[in-house]
Amino acid sequence: MKPEQLLRAILPSVIVDNFDIDRFEKTDTRFDIWLDEKKVQMREDKKNSNVISYGFGEYHNIQDYPIRGRATWLHVRKRKWLDKTTGEIFSYNWDLSEYDSTQLNEEFALFLKEGD
């Protein structure tokens, strides 16, 4: 089994597709997984050389389903982008319509939909 297959089995595919695991910690009572949004621009911004990566927003801590009897915490942060033309700093909003009938945690869905 490839590592990505394992990740898809325990994390929502929207995470595996769009976030990199930055760090992982395991204790006797919990798993903590730190995730950073990948450095991928939306289609309309790829052609605009004035839109550049500008670091990350704050971590949002989301409790996920327990794994092997341990609480699971996802520490997720979205990438910020800078439009050098306007000076606007923004994050992408995510279209989660494909997950409407899944178990995608409401708190996590709201986090992905919000723009900074």
mmCIF file of C-alpha atoms in Angstrom:
data_model
loop_
_atom_site.group_PDB
_atom_site.id
_atom_site.type_symbol
_atom_site.label_atom_id
_atom_site.label_comp_id
_atom_site.label_asym_id
_atom_site.label_seq_id
_atom_site.Cartn_x
_atom_site.Cartn_y
_atom_site.Cartn_z
ATOM 1 C CA MET A 1 0.000 0.000 0.000
ATOM 2 C CA LYS A 2 1.266 3.440 -0.885
ATOM 3 C CA PRO A 3 1.361 6.125 1.858
ATOM 4 C CA GLU A 4 -1.170 8.256 -0.057
ATOM 5 C CA GLN A 5 -3.671 5.380 -0.016
ATOM 6 C CA LEU A 6 -3.350 5.178 3.764
ATOM 7 C CA LEU A 7 -3.831 8.931 4.116
ATOM 8 C CA ARG A 8 -6.962 8.788 1.937
ATOM 9 C CA ALA A 9 -8.334 6.064 4.202
ATOM 10 C CA ILE A 10 -8.035 8.179 7.359
ATOM 11 C CA LEU A 11 -8.296 11.804 6.144
ATOM 12 C CA PRO A 12 -10.807 13.530 3.875
ATOM 13 C CA SER A 13 -9.566 13.475 0.284
ATOM 14 C CA VAL A 14 -9.787 17.290 0.149
ATOM 15 C CA ILE A 15 -6.948 17.327 2.702
ATOM 16 C CA VAL A 16 -4.785 14.805 0.875
ATOM 17 C CA ASP A 17 -5.296 16.624 -2.434
ATOM 18 C CA ASN A 18 -4.703 20.168 -1.224
ATOM 19 C CA PHE A 19 -2.558 20.080 1.921
ATOM 20 C CA ASP A 20 0.905 18.842 2.825
ATOM 21 C CA ILE A 21 1.595 17.234 6.170
ATOM 22 C CA ASP A 22 4.132 19.510 7.837
ATOM 23 C CA ARG A 23 4.452 17.693 11.146
ATOM 24 C CA PHE A 24 3.009 14.740 13.065
ATOM 25 C CA GLU A 25 3.077 13.953 16.777
ATOM 26 C CA LYS A 26 1.762 10.951 18.685
ATOM 27 C CA THR A 27 1.234 10.748 22.432
ATOM 28 C CA ASP A 28 -0.507 8.177 24.613
ATOM 29 C CA THR A 29 -3.802 10.043 24.256
ATOM 30 C CA ARG A 30 -3.777 11.819 20.892
ATOM 31 C CA PHE A 31 -2.488 12.314 17.376
ATOM 32 C CA ASP A 32 -1.650 15.837 16.178
ATOM 33 C CA ILE A 33 -1.261 16.485 12.461
ATOM 34 C CA TRP A 34 -0.101 19.890 11.155
ATOM 35 C CA LEU A 35 -1.200 20.627 7.589
ATOM 36 C CA ASP A 36 -0.216 23.468 5.258
ATOM 37 C CA GLU A 37 -2.087 24.309 2.079
ATOM 38 C CA LYS A 38 -0.069 23.363 -1.003
ATOM 39 C CA LYS A 39 1.449 26.122 -3.102
ATOM 40 C CA VAL A 40 -1.004 25.743 -5.974
ATOM 41 C CA GLN A 41 -2.671 28.730 -7.582
ATOM 42 C CA MET A 42 -6.173 28.748 -8.954
ATOM 43 C CA ARG A 43 -6.366 28.591 -12.736
ATOM 44 C CA GLU A 44 -7.082 32.308 -13.183
ATOM 45 C CA ASP A 45 -4.078 33.324 -11.055
ATOM 46 C CA LYS A 46 -1.520 31.015 -12.713
ATOM 47 C CA LYS A 47 -1.322 33.371 -15.693
ATOM 48 C CA ASN A 48 -0.987 36.459 -13.497
ATOM 49 C CA SER A 49 2.657 36.895 -12.434
ATOM 50 C CA ASN A 50 1.521 39.597 -9.972
ATOM 51 C CA VAL A 51 -0.122 37.000 -7.698
ATOM 52 C CA ILE A 52 2.500 35.411 -5.446
ATOM 53 C CA SER A 53 2.556 33.193 -2.385
ATOM 54 C CA TYR A 54 2.649 35.305 0.788
ATOM 55 C CA GLY A 55 3.042 32.876 3.690
ATOM 56 C CA PHE A 56 0.278 31.347 5.766
ATOM 57 C CA GLY A 57 -2.623 32.370 7.951
ATOM 58 C CA GLU A 58 -3.052 31.205 11.520
ATOM 59 C CA TYR A 59 -3.548 27.554 12.397
ATOM 60 C CA HIS A 60 -7.125 26.403 12.889
ATOM 61 C CA ASN A 61 -7.417 23.445 15.252
ATOM 62 C CA ILE A 62 -10.071 20.926 14.323
ATOM 63 C CA GLN A 63 -10.825 17.776 16.258
ATOM 64 C CA ASP A 64 -11.329 14.890 13.859
ATOM 65 C CA TYR A 65 -12.551 11.361 14.473
ATOM 66 C CA PRO A 66 -10.424 9.323 16.906
ATOM 67 C CA ILE A 67 -7.849 6.951 15.439
ATOM 68 C CA ARG A 68 -6.886 3.805 17.351
ATOM 69 C CA GLY A 69 -8.419 5.153 20.558
ATOM 70 C CA ARG A 70 -6.575 8.464 20.436
ATOM 71 C CA ALA A 71 -8.105 11.897 19.913
ATOM 72 C CA THR A 72 -7.074 13.268 16.519
ATOM 73 C CA TRP A 73 -6.374 16.959 16.048
ATOM 74 C CA LEU A 74 -5.785 18.579 12.675
ATOM 75 C CA HIS A 75 -3.864 21.853 12.818
ATOM 76 C CA VAL A 76 -4.607 23.374 9.438
ATOM 77 C CA ARG A 77 -3.494 26.624 7.890
ATOM 78 C CA LYS A 78 -4.342 28.120 4.551
ATOM 79 C CA ARG A 79 -1.855 29.786 2.273
ATOM 80 C CA LYS A 80 -2.026 33.542 1.770
ATOM 81 C CA TRP A 81 -1.563 35.112 -1.632
ATOM 82 C CA LEU A 82 -0.545 38.671 -2.509
ATOM 83 C CA ASP A 83 -1.714 40.514 -5.602
ATOM 84 C CA LYS A 84 1.227 42.877 -6.140
ATOM 85 C CA THR A 85 -0.882 45.054 -8.432
ATOM 86 C CA THR A 86 -3.559 45.870 -5.857
ATOM 87 C CA GLY A 87 -1.749 45.043 -2.602
ATOM 88 C CA GLU A 88 -4.616 42.683 -1.697
ATOM 89 C CA ILE A 89 -3.753 39.715 0.505
ATOM 90 C CA PHE A 90 -6.201 36.826 0.191
ATOM 91 C CA SER A 91 -6.770 33.101 0.617
ATOM 92 C CA TYR A 92 -8.742 30.888 -1.682
ATOM 93 C CA ASN A 93 -12.269 29.784 -0.872
ATOM 94 C CA TRP A 94 -12.899 26.124 -1.506
ATOM 95 C CA ASP A 95 -15.812 24.673 -3.467
ATOM 96 C CA LEU A 96 -16.940 21.781 -1.282
ATOM 97 C CA SER A 97 -20.121 20.896 -3.155
ATOM 98 C CA GLU A 98 -18.740 17.446 -3.977
ATOM 99 C CA TYR A 99 -18.582 16.717 -0.234
ATOM 100 C CA ASP A 100 -22.147 17.748 0.630
ATOM 101 C CA SER A 101 -23.242 14.146 1.206
ATOM 102 C CA THR A 102 -20.120 13.029 3.078
ATOM 103 C CA GLN A 103 -19.010 13.093 6.693
ATOM 104 C CA LEU A 104 -16.827 16.166 6.132
ATOM 105 C CA ASN A 105 -16.773 17.860 9.516
ATOM 106 C CA GLU A 106 -18.862 21.086 9.495
ATOM 107 C CA GLU A 107 -16.140 23.064 11.292
ATOM 108 C CA PHE A 108 -13.563 21.948 8.728
ATOM 109 C CA ALA A 109 -15.887 22.763 5.821
ATOM 110 C CA LEU A 110 -16.446 26.277 7.176
ATOM 111 C CA PHE A 111 -12.694 26.759 7.544
ATOM 112 C CA LEU A 112 -12.084 25.769 3.924
ATOM 113 C CA LYS A 113 -14.847 28.051 2.652
ATOM 114 C CA GLU A 114 -13.663 31.159 4.503
ATOM 115 C CA GLY A 115 -11.345 33.628 2.852
ATOM 116 C CA ASP A 116 -8.843 35.572 4.938
#
